[in-house]
């Protein structure tokens, strides 16, 4: 009798599941599933609210930012745009150790995809918003090698209508100035001296256009969405009790995931749906130039304090008392020395090389470093204090290292060829 | 008869004037009996602690005398002298035990008096700042913010010299071979205090006496200046506000002081991710603390260094805090 019931039950079960996909059993508890679901893209919050950019969610600003992002006329040789180093096909990176634009850039180009969720921008966090960040590369001699007057001139010539519809009218009094003068307070001696000769209100009008270009670029980058990766499919299937052979992670991937969340402690810093806490840590990645060490977050503090375009500046839309991160900026502490922002691990399998100057070519090298790290390089003459060190040896087996890498590969989102935000604008 | 009346009248007028004086001077320090009680307990606690220390010092010298007597006895050739010396050592050993017991008793007694003092100070402070103190519970982490960010394990930060004390890869492998593969149960929620040795009896009260016993203070969490939003849970990775409420041990609100905030995690080498500041004194002794943010769960120590406001001209190095308030949090 029992045998008959068993057979009937099996038939009923098989017909419920259907032919192609086999339901997969698992032993994750409800608490585990709840925990894992916090890491799924499905549960990603909206980007950080931007007090300093009132246009951050404006579609008009995003559309203008979209054009600006791919516009290579915003560079001294007419061939460098934001997309030169942030290429959509490479998840908005360039695959180089250190980016090459007009010259060679100091650091590796990070993906822009997770940046709208971070309080701090650049590897060292020397900018406190995405709009302020966007302004840096224009005036960097090794990047766009442009100036704010040239940017303003380009806007007046090519973007005046969408600009004025979205932001505000550009005073005609600066039309001829920005056409004739190449000036910025950050450039060459000549550019600086020309900038100083401008009247304060002229400087302010130019800076306003420049700042709004950054705000449009920020609005664009906030529109960039990632498709769910294999990992997200797995977690979502666990949450909805629909785990099948088609969405389950392999044993190696699951072991890697357990290590990632457990003994390897990766999730300590690489947490949340974007796998980053966006804070600053020193993991002792090899120093690429021992003659001139990179102090990371430590140097960023003075840059932030002196920056013209922070949340506290006159070009910010925030009330100064709401600029919490800047008001309570941590300015001192040994943990700032040589610390860099935790990068997101989304699409990590497709965004080699790794670390701030591409010190590691492969994920194998990265995992080997975490497995048996070298303490940070220390030079008494160059470092203000002995660098802080944030990681401990993991001592994993070769199989465990391979599993961890298999898991990291499940964080790659497919590129949606229909997503227009991911492509150069048509016009 | 009239003379006496006049005398009483004078006394009554004087008393009334005194009462009026105290009523006008904010707040009513003299009425707060709890601070008196607390100070009495505090003094007793300190005396007990002093006696405990003395007993332990005495115990130490007796211990030395015992060793000396025993060494002498070992070297002594004459048996009757030897016996005398051993007897002496035994007598001293009994004395030692008494000293040790005394020391331990006084310490326990002192600690319980200290607790009584802290309790009375707390009641006194709550009375003194009746309309300000809303939440008396120790601070905890808001689990909702925790679940979102999944920041569940400890970032362990070490000095580079610690690396060679971590054992070798081979040792680790032999101990944990295939443990992950064998153990199919997910252990995602790693104890947040991993690698930290917070004592089980750690005082995590939101009311604390200062290190030099000059001040008594209370902390509570506020998510805005509106009092109604008070909670005892701090959010993870979010800048929020605290109130710091301080009186001196006599029961007078502490006003016009410079207060510097220092935070760290014992067992880690890092501090807070922001630099919180006292931005406002909302009322005498009630300080608004802004910019507090915790990036991790675990044992945090938050210290408020109290500086004299008159010393602002001195450079940072020259300044020494008048006193320090230390709060332990298990978040």
XYZ file of C-alpha atoms in Angstrom:
758
model
C 0.000 0.000 0.000
C 2.781 2.377 1.033
C 4.653 1.557 -2.151
C 1.653 2.432 -4.307
C 1.183 5.738 -2.531
C 4.853 6.496 -3.054
C 4.579 5.877 -6.799
C 1.450 8.003 -7.110
C 3.157 10.743 -5.131
C 6.228 10.646 -7.347
C 4.140 10.927 -10.504
C 2.194 13.863 -9.079
C 5.449 15.555 -8.047
C 7.055 15.047 -11.463
C 4.031 16.461 -13.279
C 4.028 19.521 -10.988
C 7.616 20.411 -11.801
C 7.190 19.937 -15.554
C 9.507 18.248 -17.971
C 12.626 20.429 -18.490
C 13.414 21.876 -15.097
C 14.073 19.750 -12.069
C 13.297 21.248 -8.709
C 16.443 21.320 -6.591
C 16.524 20.594 -2.873
C 18.704 22.719 -0.600
C 19.449 23.058 3.093
C 19.553 26.823 3.489
C 17.531 27.955 6.479
C 15.048 30.807 6.285
C 17.495 33.038 8.102
C 20.181 32.172 5.544
C 17.844 33.015 2.677
C 16.846 36.250 4.357
C 20.524 37.108 4.769
C 21.404 36.191 1.192
C 18.524 38.222 -0.180
C 20.191 41.344 1.230
C 22.921 40.801 -1.329
C 20.618 40.420 -4.339
C 20.321 43.196 -6.926
C 16.552 42.766 -6.583
C 16.883 44.389 -3.164
C 19.125 47.228 -4.282
C 17.808 50.535 -2.943
C 17.458 53.668 -5.048
C 20.759 55.569 -5.443
C 21.792 57.752 -2.489
C 19.658 60.826 -2.227
C 21.669 63.782 -3.440
C 21.218 66.897 -1.338
C 23.829 68.775 -3.342
C 22.362 68.082 -6.804
C 18.693 68.996 -7.191
C 18.802 67.671 -10.791
C 20.106 64.235 -9.836
C 16.872 62.486 -10.816
C 15.870 64.813 -13.631
C 15.378 62.956 -16.883
C 16.240 66.055 -18.938
C 19.527 66.396 -17.065
C 20.214 62.682 -17.547
C 19.619 62.954 -21.293
C 22.010 65.865 -21.542
C 24.501 63.980 -19.346
C 24.180 60.995 -21.668
C 25.357 63.119 -24.615
C 28.118 64.712 -22.556
C 29.398 61.322 -21.374
C 30.096 60.220 -24.952
C 31.188 63.634 -26.275
C 34.879 63.538 -27.193
C 34.891 67.219 -28.150
C 35.171 67.879 -24.430
C 38.932 67.268 -24.598
C 41.996 69.098 -25.850
C 42.595 66.742 -28.778
C 38.945 66.040 -29.553
C 39.279 62.310 -28.965
C 38.727 61.755 -25.226
C 35.285 61.399 -23.671
C 34.210 59.906 -20.336
C 33.464 56.732 -22.318
C 37.114 56.460 -23.387
C 37.993 55.044 -19.983
C 34.477 54.038 -18.931
C 33.453 51.788 -21.837
C 29.957 50.248 -21.596
C 31.116 47.001 -23.241
C 33.670 46.605 -20.446
C 31.177 47.461 -17.700
C 32.331 51.085 -17.832
C 36.010 50.295 -17.285
C 38.836 50.170 -19.843
C 40.671 46.945 -19.058
C 43.947 48.788 -18.492
C 46.149 48.811 -15.400
C 46.234 52.587 -15.512
C 43.927 54.459 -17.855
C 45.254 56.134 -20.968
C 43.571 59.295 -22.224
C 45.615 62.363 -23.254
C 48.351 60.946 -21.052
C 48.607 58.085 -18.601
C 46.327 58.501 -15.606
C 47.626 57.902 -12.076
C 45.154 55.120 -11.253
C 42.918 52.411 -12.690
C 39.498 53.424 -14.048
C 36.783 52.022 -11.755
C 33.362 51.095 -13.115
C 30.829 53.910 -12.794
C 27.935 51.456 -12.341
C 27.929 51.356 -8.497
C 29.095 54.941 -7.924
C 25.645 56.446 -7.353
C 25.483 54.435 -4.105
C 28.733 55.783 -2.680
C 29.206 58.934 -0.612
C 32.777 59.224 -1.860
C 34.155 59.188 -5.407
C 37.518 58.166 -6.879
C 39.664 55.439 -5.323
C 40.693 57.765 -2.495
C 37.310 59.470 -2.078
C 38.681 62.951 -2.841
C 35.256 64.020 -4.146
C 32.065 63.993 -2.083
C 29.573 63.670 -4.950
C 29.307 62.205 -8.409
C 28.752 65.662 -9.944
C 31.863 67.063 -8.352
C 33.795 63.950 -9.370
C 32.790 64.410 -13.001
C 34.561 67.774 -13.080
C 37.976 66.421 -12.090
C 38.910 64.537 -15.289
C 38.058 67.510 -17.571
C 40.848 69.594 -16.078
C 43.345 66.801 -15.471
C 46.215 67.191 -17.994
C 46.489 63.422 -18.411
C 42.747 62.918 -18.898
C 40.663 65.407 -20.960
C 43.283 68.158 -20.551
C 40.487 70.709 -20.953
C 39.553 73.755 -18.913
C 36.306 74.995 -17.404
C 36.189 77.958 -19.841
C 36.455 75.523 -22.756
C 33.772 73.318 -21.241
C 31.488 76.360 -20.835
C 32.232 77.430 -24.418
C 31.350 73.970 -25.701
C 28.067 74.025 -23.763
C 27.133 77.436 -25.154
C 27.913 76.303 -28.707
C 26.383 72.813 -28.624
C 24.100 72.349 -25.623
C 22.670 75.781 -24.878
C 19.044 74.822 -25.442
C 18.860 71.641 -23.332
C 21.127 73.268 -20.755
C 18.971 76.353 -20.332
C 15.787 74.285 -20.298
C 17.137 72.082 -17.527
C 19.240 74.473 -15.493
C 19.252 78.206 -16.010
C 20.060 80.858 -18.571
C 23.781 81.336 -19.207
C 24.674 85.042 -18.911
C 25.612 86.347 -22.344
C 28.394 88.340 -20.746
C 30.562 85.228 -20.570
C 30.006 84.089 -24.175
C 33.002 85.937 -25.559
C 35.198 85.323 -22.513
C 34.923 81.540 -22.664
C 35.431 81.635 -26.422
C 38.656 83.601 -26.182
C 40.220 82.577 -22.891
C 41.557 79.220 -21.758
C 41.518 79.617 -17.980
C 41.162 77.553 -14.838
C 42.438 77.945 -11.270
C 43.848 74.401 -11.434
C 45.801 74.490 -14.698
C 49.128 75.796 -16.003
C 50.678 79.064 -14.807
C 49.166 80.823 -17.822
C 45.685 79.336 -17.294
C 45.816 80.290 -13.622
C 46.906 83.841 -14.306
C 44.152 84.300 -16.892
C 41.637 82.939 -14.374
C 42.804 85.415 -11.738
C 42.221 88.289 -14.169
C 38.522 87.437 -14.484
C 36.028 89.271 -12.287
C 34.571 87.232 -9.408
C 31.113 87.253 -11.005
C 32.581 86.025 -14.303
C 34.415 83.249 -12.478
C 31.219 82.363 -10.706
C 29.146 82.253 -13.900
C 31.704 79.958 -15.558
C 31.938 77.730 -12.479
C 28.141 77.496 -12.437
C 28.026 76.134 -15.991
C 30.911 73.789 -15.172
C 29.165 72.518 -12.005
C 25.915 71.923 -13.918
C 27.801 69.857 -16.510
C 28.850 67.664 -13.582
C 25.261 67.525 -12.324
C 24.011 66.406 -15.748
C 26.698 63.712 -15.910
C 25.681 62.551 -12.445
C 22.015 62.392 -13.478
C 23.045 60.233 -16.455
C 25.113 57.821 -14.395
C 22.224 57.349 -11.960
C 20.175 55.943 -14.846
C 22.620 53.079 -15.461
C 21.106 49.841 -14.222
C 22.591 46.365 -14.018
C 20.790 43.189 -15.077
C 20.487 40.418 -12.450
C 23.547 38.160 -12.453
C 23.607 34.392 -11.956
C 24.033 34.933 -8.215
C 20.916 37.140 -8.064
C 18.917 34.507 -9.967
C 19.973 31.902 -7.421
C 19.109 34.023 -4.402
C 15.800 35.152 -5.866
C 14.920 31.519 -6.616
C 15.734 30.590 -3.017
C 13.523 33.433 -1.779
C 10.600 32.405 -3.955
C 11.135 28.691 -3.355
C 11.694 28.063 -7.055
C 15.227 26.686 -7.107
C 15.675 24.540 -10.212
C 18.567 22.989 -12.094
C 18.649 26.049 -14.342
C 19.138 28.697 -11.643
C 21.098 26.811 -8.996
C 24.741 27.674 -8.409
C 27.229 24.840 -8.929
C 28.775 23.139 -5.896
C 31.992 25.019 -6.424
C 30.144 28.343 -6.695
C 28.150 27.607 -3.547
C 31.272 26.615 -1.642
C 32.873 29.835 -2.787
C 29.818 31.746 -1.596
C 30.014 30.093 1.842
C 33.668 31.044 2.073
C 32.933 34.573 0.896
C 30.303 35.057 3.606
C 32.033 32.971 6.241
C 35.618 32.026 6.867
C 37.192 34.237 4.196
C 35.419 37.277 5.724
C 35.087 38.996 2.321
C 31.586 40.218 3.195
C 33.007 42.294 6.057
C 33.726 45.040 3.563
C 32.183 43.731 0.337
C 28.596 43.823 1.572
C 25.145 44.860 0.419
C 23.779 44.223 -3.105
C 26.763 46.038 -4.629
C 29.287 44.086 -2.572
C 30.925 47.191 -1.123
C 30.656 49.247 2.064
C 32.208 52.177 0.119
C 34.533 52.845 3.061
C 38.324 53.104 3.090
C 40.670 50.271 3.973
C 44.294 49.347 3.465
C 44.690 45.775 2.289
C 48.411 46.091 1.575
C 48.173 45.866 -2.218
C 51.745 46.193 -3.547
C 52.984 49.788 -3.749
C 53.450 50.509 -7.448
C 55.889 53.406 -7.041
C 58.054 53.171 -3.953
C 59.744 56.470 -4.829
C 56.412 58.242 -4.545
C 54.015 56.279 -2.407
C 50.248 56.668 -2.798
C 48.814 57.877 0.520
C 45.242 57.240 -0.654
C 42.556 58.530 1.705
C 45.112 60.486 3.735
C 45.867 62.842 0.802
C 42.207 62.956 -0.184
C 41.287 64.726 3.069
C 43.186 67.920 2.259
C 41.915 67.749 -1.330
C 38.340 67.572 -0.008
C 38.827 70.429 2.428
C 40.177 72.643 -0.380
C 37.768 71.492 -3.113
C 35.692 74.224 -4.814
C 32.763 71.942 -5.632
C 31.852 70.073 -2.448
C 28.452 69.815 -0.803
C 29.471 72.831 1.296
C 30.346 74.980 -1.743
C 28.255 77.710 -3.304
C 27.592 75.458 -6.323
C 25.899 72.852 -4.166
C 22.116 72.789 -3.837
C 22.279 71.585 -0.230
C 21.931 73.593 2.936
C 25.397 73.402 4.519
C 23.995 71.854 7.695
C 22.736 68.916 5.618
C 26.219 68.108 4.303
C 26.739 65.533 7.025
C 29.641 63.612 5.481
C 31.632 66.799 4.904
C 30.741 68.420 8.231
C 31.881 65.386 10.170
C 34.696 64.371 7.855
C 37.285 62.255 9.583
C 40.485 64.215 9.069
C 42.927 62.338 11.246
C 43.774 58.759 12.086
C 46.357 56.158 11.111
C 43.683 54.173 9.259
C 43.557 56.861 6.548
C 47.142 56.268 5.420
C 47.292 54.232 2.216
C 43.580 53.390 2.453
C 41.420 53.080 -0.669
C 37.696 52.724 -1.201
C 36.347 49.163 -1.194
C 35.487 48.491 -4.851
C 32.182 46.873 -5.761
C 32.553 43.240 -6.816
C 29.730 43.403 -9.355
C 31.088 42.239 -12.758
C 34.475 41.652 -11.157
C 35.177 38.698 -13.440
C 34.994 41.043 -16.451
C 36.822 44.065 -15.098
C 40.454 43.012 -14.747
C 43.056 44.210 -13.883
C 42.495 44.813 -10.195
C 43.473 47.282 -7.434
C 44.092 51.035 -7.697
C 46.881 50.778 -10.253
C 46.053 47.349 -11.652
C 48.691 45.635 -9.543
C 46.976 42.272 -10.040
C 46.177 40.947 -13.508
C 43.938 38.081 -12.471
C 41.481 37.112 -9.741
C 43.898 34.277 -8.856
C 46.513 36.873 -7.951
C 43.978 38.866 -5.926
C 42.882 35.816 -3.947
C 46.524 34.794 -3.392
C 47.180 38.212 -1.920
C 44.246 37.916 0.496
C 45.322 34.373 1.297
C 48.842 35.353 2.340
C 49.034 39.148 2.300
C 52.157 41.227 2.478
C 51.831 44.078 4.976
C 51.695 47.559 3.427
C 54.968 49.092 2.271
C 56.235 51.591 4.839
C 58.765 54.336 4.321
C 59.362 56.622 7.268
C 60.352 59.492 5.022
C 57.187 59.338 2.940
C 54.430 58.035 5.205
C 53.022 60.299 7.941
C 52.606 57.211 10.121
C 52.911 53.461 9.753
C 50.072 52.394 7.462
C 47.186 50.591 9.040
C 46.493 47.075 7.791
C 42.987 45.698 7.444
C 43.292 42.037 6.529
C 44.474 38.777 8.027
C 45.832 35.728 6.201
C 43.054 33.364 5.107
C 45.160 30.256 4.546
C 42.810 28.655 2.049
C 43.412 25.428 0.157
C 43.874 25.534 -3.626
C 40.347 24.142 -4.048
C 38.907 26.816 -1.768
C 40.662 29.566 -3.723
C 39.241 28.143 -6.956
C 35.757 27.996 -5.396
C 35.977 31.610 -4.312
C 36.823 32.633 -7.870
C 33.937 30.536 -9.243
C 31.618 32.407 -6.909
C 32.974 35.812 -7.959
C 32.251 34.913 -11.588
C 28.549 34.560 -10.720
C 28.398 38.325 -10.051
C 28.655 39.209 -13.742
C 25.501 40.857 -15.095
C 24.569 40.212 -18.715
C 24.698 43.345 -20.851
C 21.259 44.299 -22.098
C 21.694 45.336 -25.733
C 18.300 47.078 -25.665
C 19.221 49.411 -22.812
C 19.785 52.733 -24.552
C 21.501 54.274 -21.532
C 24.314 51.772 -22.082
C 24.935 52.967 -25.624
C 26.248 56.132 -27.218
C 23.315 58.503 -27.882
C 21.919 58.371 -31.407
C 22.136 62.065 -32.285
C 7.498 87.914 73.258
C 7.603 90.466 70.486
C 11.378 90.157 70.430
C 11.142 86.463 69.731
C 8.575 87.071 67.028
C 10.875 89.498 65.353
C 13.731 87.020 65.497
C 11.599 84.256 63.978
C 10.360 86.649 61.367
C 13.929 87.496 60.407
C 14.848 83.839 60.138
C 11.763 83.130 58.071
C 12.500 86.035 55.734
C 16.079 84.796 55.380
C 14.849 81.263 54.653
C 12.321 82.550 52.128
C 15.048 84.597 50.418
C 17.293 81.549 50.324
C 14.505 79.423 48.915
C 13.733 82.067 46.304
C 17.432 82.207 45.408
C 17.613 78.475 44.866
C 14.309 78.456 43.027
C 15.613 81.041 40.569
C 19.028 79.533 40.056
C 18.536 76.748 37.575
C 18.308 73.911 38.382
C 17.501 72.994 41.939
C 20.813 71.532 42.980
C 20.176 71.618 46.697
C 16.980 69.603 46.447
C 18.604 66.633 44.817
C 19.114 64.218 47.695
C 20.160 61.467 45.331
C 23.459 63.127 44.589
C 24.168 63.311 48.336
C 23.417 59.619 48.686
C 25.470 58.857 45.616
C 28.445 60.792 46.971
C 28.214 58.963 50.268
C 28.265 55.606 48.452
C 31.038 56.823 46.195
C 33.173 57.786 49.169
C 32.537 54.421 50.789
C 33.350 52.665 47.528
C 36.610 54.586 47.254
C 37.498 53.810 50.874
C 36.780 50.135 50.310
C 38.875 50.144 47.173
C 41.702 51.840 49.066
C 41.477 49.210 51.807
C 41.370 46.454 49.188
C 44.548 47.776 47.623
C 46.237 48.111 51.018
C 45.276 44.524 51.894
C 46.765 43.309 48.657
C 49.956 45.307 49.254
C 50.134 43.835 52.763
C 49.532 40.382 51.333
C 52.432 40.916 49.010
C 54.875 41.831 51.756
C 53.689 38.894 53.867
C 54.255 36.654 50.845
C 57.811 37.900 50.622
C 58.314 37.288 54.362
C 57.043 33.709 53.926
C 59.485 33.037 51.109
C 62.283 34.499 53.184
C 61.397 32.353 56.221
C 61.192 29.238 54.049
C 64.525 29.916 52.388
C 66.124 30.517 55.767
C 64.546 27.310 57.112
C 65.959 25.338 54.186
C 69.434 26.661 54.806
C 69.257 26.295 58.622
C 71.336 23.449 60.060
C 70.001 23.568 63.610
C 66.755 21.630 63.703
C 65.006 23.617 66.509
C 65.648 26.929 64.700
C 64.494 25.300 61.505
C 61.231 24.230 63.150
C 60.739 27.733 64.522
C 61.241 29.241 61.072
C 58.786 26.808 59.481
C 56.229 27.591 62.178
C 56.737 31.261 61.465
C 56.179 30.620 57.766
C 52.981 28.770 58.553
C 51.763 31.578 60.806
C 52.521 34.058 58.057
C 50.727 31.888 55.513
C 47.571 32.147 57.602
C 48.073 35.888 57.780
C 48.512 36.002 54.018
C 45.239 34.210 53.509
C 43.504 36.682 55.797
C 44.963 39.629 53.887
C 43.932 38.149 50.568
C 40.447 37.452 51.804
C 40.206 40.979 53.202
C 41.376 42.407 49.921
C 38.865 40.407 47.927
C 36.033 41.222 50.370
C 36.788 44.935 50.302
C 36.927 44.885 46.517
C 33.539 43.173 46.201
C 32.103 45.501 48.844
C 33.580 48.503 47.037
C 32.171 47.384 43.718
C 28.690 46.965 45.098
C 28.945 50.406 46.751
C 30.089 51.787 43.422
C 27.037 50.261 41.786
C 24.825 51.835 44.455
C 26.557 55.153 43.820
C 25.993 54.832 40.068
C 22.339 53.948 40.659
C 21.827 56.973 42.880
C 23.665 59.227 40.443
C 21.434 57.919 37.660
C 18.261 58.616 39.627
C 19.661 62.033 40.528
C 20.549 62.830 36.928
C 17.146 61.700 35.664
C 15.506 63.974 38.261
C 17.802 66.876 37.423
C 17.230 66.576 33.667
C 13.670 65.328 33.884
C 12.512 66.841 30.614
C 15.625 65.855 28.669
C 16.241 62.243 29.588
C 13.847 60.166 27.540
C 15.611 56.880 27.076
C 17.570 55.116 29.783
C 18.417 51.852 28.026
C 21.897 50.870 26.852
C 22.508 51.502 23.154
C 22.054 48.692 20.649
C 22.202 48.358 16.866
C 19.040 48.827 14.864
C 18.531 45.356 13.325
C 16.692 46.769 10.329
C 19.679 48.771 9.158
C 21.839 45.743 9.850
C 19.901 43.407 7.626
C 20.041 45.756 4.727
C 23.780 46.214 4.603
C 24.692 42.704 5.816
C 27.750 43.992 7.619
C 27.835 41.020 9.875
C 31.436 40.094 10.323
C 34.317 41.888 11.886
C 36.978 43.625 9.854
C 39.994 42.655 11.815
C 42.738 45.148 11.509
C 46.169 44.255 12.687
C 49.548 45.811 13.003
C 51.863 44.371 10.329
C 54.094 42.844 13.007
C 51.218 40.613 14.085
C 51.272 38.652 10.854
C 54.032 36.255 11.859
C 52.091 35.308 14.970
C 49.197 33.945 12.988
C 50.570 30.449 12.448
C 51.307 28.955 9.077
C 49.068 27.938 6.231
C 49.901 24.266 6.871
C 48.747 24.442 10.479
C 45.525 26.059 9.450
C 44.914 23.506 6.707
C 45.534 20.486 8.916
C 43.108 21.852 11.496
C 40.302 22.733 9.144
C 40.719 20.311 6.317
C 37.598 20.157 4.183
C 35.591 21.643 7.008
C 33.600 23.756 4.592
C 32.798 20.859 2.292
C 31.826 18.595 5.163
C 29.750 21.141 6.983
C 26.683 21.663 4.885
C 24.936 23.912 7.354
C 25.186 27.542 6.341
C 26.859 29.592 9.022
C 26.262 32.998 7.562
C 25.689 34.897 10.739
C 29.175 35.052 12.115
C 29.382 36.294 15.688
C 29.972 39.995 15.443
C 32.374 39.984 18.352
C 34.639 37.512 16.612
C 38.216 38.289 17.509
C 37.188 40.703 20.198
C 37.273 39.785 23.846
C 34.555 41.916 25.399
C 34.362 40.893 29.056
C 31.072 39.248 29.985
C 30.507 41.747 32.807
C 31.336 44.809 30.694
C 29.466 47.880 31.896
C 27.400 48.995 28.909
C 25.141 51.359 30.847
C 24.088 54.602 29.200
C 24.875 56.304 32.548
C 28.531 56.618 33.566
C 30.740 58.228 36.194
C 33.826 59.907 34.697
C 37.319 58.453 35.024
C 38.392 61.035 37.633
C 34.969 60.870 39.335
C 34.304 64.542 38.628
C 31.248 64.146 36.401
C 28.280 61.905 35.854
C 26.762 61.619 32.387
C 24.142 59.959 30.220
C 24.016 59.291 26.474
C 21.021 58.643 24.280
C 20.369 58.354 20.556
C 18.331 60.927 18.675
C 17.632 60.767 15.005
C 16.693 64.395 14.875
C 16.391 67.350 17.208
C 12.784 66.328 17.809
C 12.658 64.501 21.107
C 9.883 62.200 19.988
C 12.233 60.411 17.626
C 14.351 59.087 20.437
C 15.334 55.424 20.229
C 18.020 53.386 21.926
C 19.066 51.765 18.636
C 21.814 53.241 16.508
C 21.546 52.783 12.745
C 24.424 51.075 10.939
C 26.340 53.191 8.405
C 24.102 56.226 8.937
C 25.056 59.539 10.417
C 22.845 60.259 13.407
C 22.641 62.371 16.563
C 23.197 61.754 20.222
C 22.475 63.743 23.340
C 25.157 63.883 26.009
C 23.838 65.008 29.384
C 26.387 65.900 32.064
C 26.274 67.028 35.670
C 29.077 67.321 38.158
C 29.028 64.914 41.071
C 27.417 67.530 43.281
C 24.398 67.627 40.980
C 25.027 70.828 39.040
C 24.707 70.765 35.228
C 28.073 71.069 33.517
C 27.974 73.988 31.145
C 30.323 75.767 28.749
C 32.904 73.032 28.337
C 34.773 71.959 25.234
C 34.055 68.323 24.549
C 36.080 66.188 22.155
C 34.799 62.789 20.996
C 37.076 59.807 20.426
C 35.837 56.352 19.449
C 37.540 53.055 18.818
C 36.967 49.315 18.732
C 39.098 47.361 21.200
C 40.765 44.532 19.304
C 40.758 46.506 16.075
C 43.114 49.297 15.223
C 40.546 51.597 13.700
C 38.287 54.307 15.020
C 35.039 55.887 13.902
C 34.523 56.575 10.179
C 33.530 60.189 10.892
C 34.587 62.852 13.397
C 31.509 63.481 15.566
C 31.289 66.845 17.274
C 29.349 68.573 20.006
C 27.594 71.197 17.918
C 25.317 72.841 20.450
C 24.508 73.084 24.128
C 20.738 72.725 24.051
C 20.386 73.639 27.725
C 22.927 73.825 30.553
C 24.482 70.350 30.684
C 22.617 69.034 27.607
C 24.900 68.693 24.587
C 23.888 67.861 21.026
C 26.363 65.419 19.472
C 26.216 65.312 15.669
C 27.991 63.224 13.043
C 28.005 59.901 14.879
C 28.313 56.920 12.520
C 29.219 53.277 13.088
C 30.435 51.215 10.163
C 30.593 47.965 12.118
C 28.888 45.896 14.723
C 30.768 44.937 17.843
C 32.333 46.423 20.945
C 32.867 50.153 20.681
C 34.373 52.476 23.260
C 33.260 56.082 22.980
C 35.087 58.662 25.059
C 34.099 62.248 25.702
C 37.111 64.314 26.720
C 36.047 67.311 28.740
C 38.244 70.402 28.343
C 38.069 73.716 30.112
C 36.587 76.334 27.826
C 39.094 78.910 29.096
C 41.992 76.985 27.625
C 41.033 77.465 23.987
C 44.151 79.539 23.303
C 46.444 76.648 24.149
C 47.605 74.329 21.381
C 46.146 70.869 21.148
C 49.296 69.187 22.447
C 49.426 71.332 25.568
C 45.848 70.646 26.520
C 45.011 67.854 28.877
C 41.359 66.988 29.450
C 39.880 67.851 32.830
C 38.246 64.467 32.843
C 37.097 61.723 30.484
C 33.700 60.031 30.226
C 33.989 56.497 28.875
C 31.011 54.566 27.505
C 31.165 50.969 26.326
C 28.706 49.923 23.648
C 27.974 46.448 22.381
C 26.312 47.101 19.051
